[in-house]
Amino acid sequence: MTEIILALDVMKKDKAVSIVQKAAPYIDKVKIGYPLVLAEGLGIAEILSEYKKPLIADFKVADIPNTTRLIAEEVFSRGFSAIICHGFVGHDSVRACVETAHENMGECYVVTEMSHPGAVDFFHGGVAERIAELVCEAGADGIIAPATRPERTAVLRSLIGNKKILSPGVGAQGGDPDAIAGIVDGIIVGRAIYESSDPAAAARQYSCFRTGI
Ligand code: XMP
């Protein structure tokens, strides 16, 4: 079974609530990042908690350990169940994020390789693989790996064993869910759902990956 994670990159609270309400039967989790939090504040997490979908904080934290810990503590105090941090910052910063997540009964996912075309400028050439090793050493719960490059995500899968993989890039960025679903634990979908005139129908299209049927 592959979870469907809604990337809720809308700028208005009312729209965010409306989309989650409509898509709720067909999604497993909601990922919130800078667009919505900068527009509406971290309190949006409490508002969305009504829909009982675990919330993932996509802040791609990339800072020194102390600042990372402060950010993660704030995230978990607001009701998020997971946080995303960058891996290129190194072992101590990743450990700080993992430890803070686990102290708060939450999860930490580490970006290994991003989904957009420019990601190859720096993440290829062994960097993503080194980050995957760091994820294992640091005891993180999983990685973020690209649906736009299933062959790369398969390589990263071979390095992290049964840790979880959440994969953005399906839909608007061109990633094919059929090609990635069997490799990952969750597919992250944003615009293909929230820009649809019928977000429920758009989310329902991914239901086959949740059930595996
Ligand atoms: P779309 O609209 O393209 O939204 O379906 C994708 C969502 O995922 C985020 N994103 C990433 N997050 N590593 C990440 O941690 C990535 O490689 C990556 N690529 C996309 C994006 O910000 C949006 O919320």
Short mmCIF file of N, CA and C and ligand atoms in Angstrom, two decimals, residues 7 9 31 58 60 84 111 113-115 144 168 170 172-173 188-191 194, ligand 1:
data_model
loop_
_atom_site.label_atom_id
_atom_site.label_comp_id
_atom_site.label_asym_id
_atom_site.label_seq_id
_atom_site.Cartn_x
_atom_site.Cartn_y
_atom_site.Cartn_z
N ALA A 7 0.03 17.66 -0.83
CA ALA A 7 0.89 18.84 -0.60
C ALA A 7 0.00 20.07 -0.71
N ASP A 9 -0.16 23.43 -0.85
CA ASP A 9 0.55 24.70 -1.08
C ASP A 9 -0.40 25.79 -1.56
N LYS A 31 0.72 17.46 3.77
CA LYS A 31 2.03 18.10 3.90
C LYS A 31 1.85 19.60 3.75
N ASP A 58 6.84 20.47 5.98
CA ASP A 58 7.88 20.48 4.94
C ASP A 58 8.62 21.81 4.99
N LYS A 60 11.99 21.70 5.04
CA LYS A 60 13.33 21.38 4.49
C LYS A 60 14.40 22.07 5.32
N ILE A 84 10.35 17.49 7.73
CA ILE A 84 11.32 17.19 6.67
C ILE A 84 12.53 18.11 6.85
N VAL A 111 15.63 14.88 3.04
CA VAL A 111 15.70 15.02 1.57
C VAL A 111 17.03 14.44 1.09
N GLU A 113 17.41 13.55 -2.56
CA GLU A 113 17.55 14.10 -3.91
C GLU A 113 16.22 14.72 -4.27
N MET A 114 16.24 15.93 -4.79
CA MET A 114 14.97 16.63 -5.07
C MET A 114 14.42 16.24 -6.43
N SER A 115 13.17 16.67 -6.66
CA SER A 115 12.44 16.17 -7.83
C SER A 115 12.55 17.05 -9.08
N ILE A 144 13.05 11.62 1.47
CA ILE A 144 12.25 12.19 0.39
C ILE A 144 13.06 11.96 -0.88
N PRO A 168 7.79 13.10 -3.91
CA PRO A 168 7.10 14.17 -4.62
C PRO A 168 7.46 14.15 -6.10
N VAL A 170 4.84 13.62 -8.59
CA VAL A 170 3.75 13.03 -9.37
C VAL A 170 2.79 14.14 -9.80
N ALA A 172 1.90 17.36 -11.54
CA ALA A 172 2.35 18.60 -12.20
C ALA A 172 3.80 18.54 -12.67
N GLN A 173 4.65 17.83 -11.94
CA GLN A 173 6.06 17.76 -12.33
C GLN A 173 6.33 16.61 -13.31
N ILE A 188 3.57 12.04 -2.87
CA ILE A 188 3.18 13.41 -2.51
C ILE A 188 2.61 14.08 -3.75
N VAL A 189 1.37 14.56 -3.65
CA VAL A 189 0.71 15.19 -4.80
C VAL A 189 0.17 16.55 -4.38
N GLY A 190 0.56 17.58 -5.10
CA GLY A 190 0.09 18.92 -4.79
C GLY A 190 -0.87 19.46 -5.82
N ARG A 191 -0.30 20.15 -6.82
CA ARG A 191 -1.14 20.87 -7.79
C ARG A 191 -2.16 19.99 -8.49
N TYR A 194 -4.88 20.14 -5.71
CA TYR A 194 -5.45 21.40 -5.21
C TYR A 194 -5.77 22.41 -6.31
P1 XMP B 1 3.41 19.43 -6.78
O1 XMP B 1 2.45 20.57 -6.95
O2 XMP B 1 4.58 19.51 -7.71
O3 XMP B 1 3.97 19.62 -5.30
O4 XMP B 1 2.76 18.10 -6.81
C1 XMP B 1 5.04 18.90 -4.80
C2 XMP B 1 5.24 19.24 -3.37
O5 XMP B 1 6.37 18.58 -2.87
C3 XMP B 1 7.40 19.51 -2.57
N1 XMP B 1 8.57 18.98 -3.22
C4 XMP B 1 9.60 18.47 -2.58
N2 XMP B 1 9.83 18.35 -1.29
N3 XMP B 1 11.89 17.30 -1.80
C5 XMP B 1 11.00 17.78 -0.91
O6 XMP B 1 11.26 17.68 0.30
C6 XMP B 1 11.68 17.40 -3.11
O7 XMP B 1 12.48 16.96 -3.93
C7 XMP B 1 10.48 18.02 -3.51
N4 XMP B 1 9.99 18.24 -4.72
C8 XMP B 1 8.78 18.83 -4.49
C9 XMP B 1 7.01 20.83 -3.14
O8 XMP B 1 7.49 21.90 -2.34
C10 XMP B 1 5.51 20.72 -3.11
O9 XMP B 1 5.02 21.01 -1.82
#
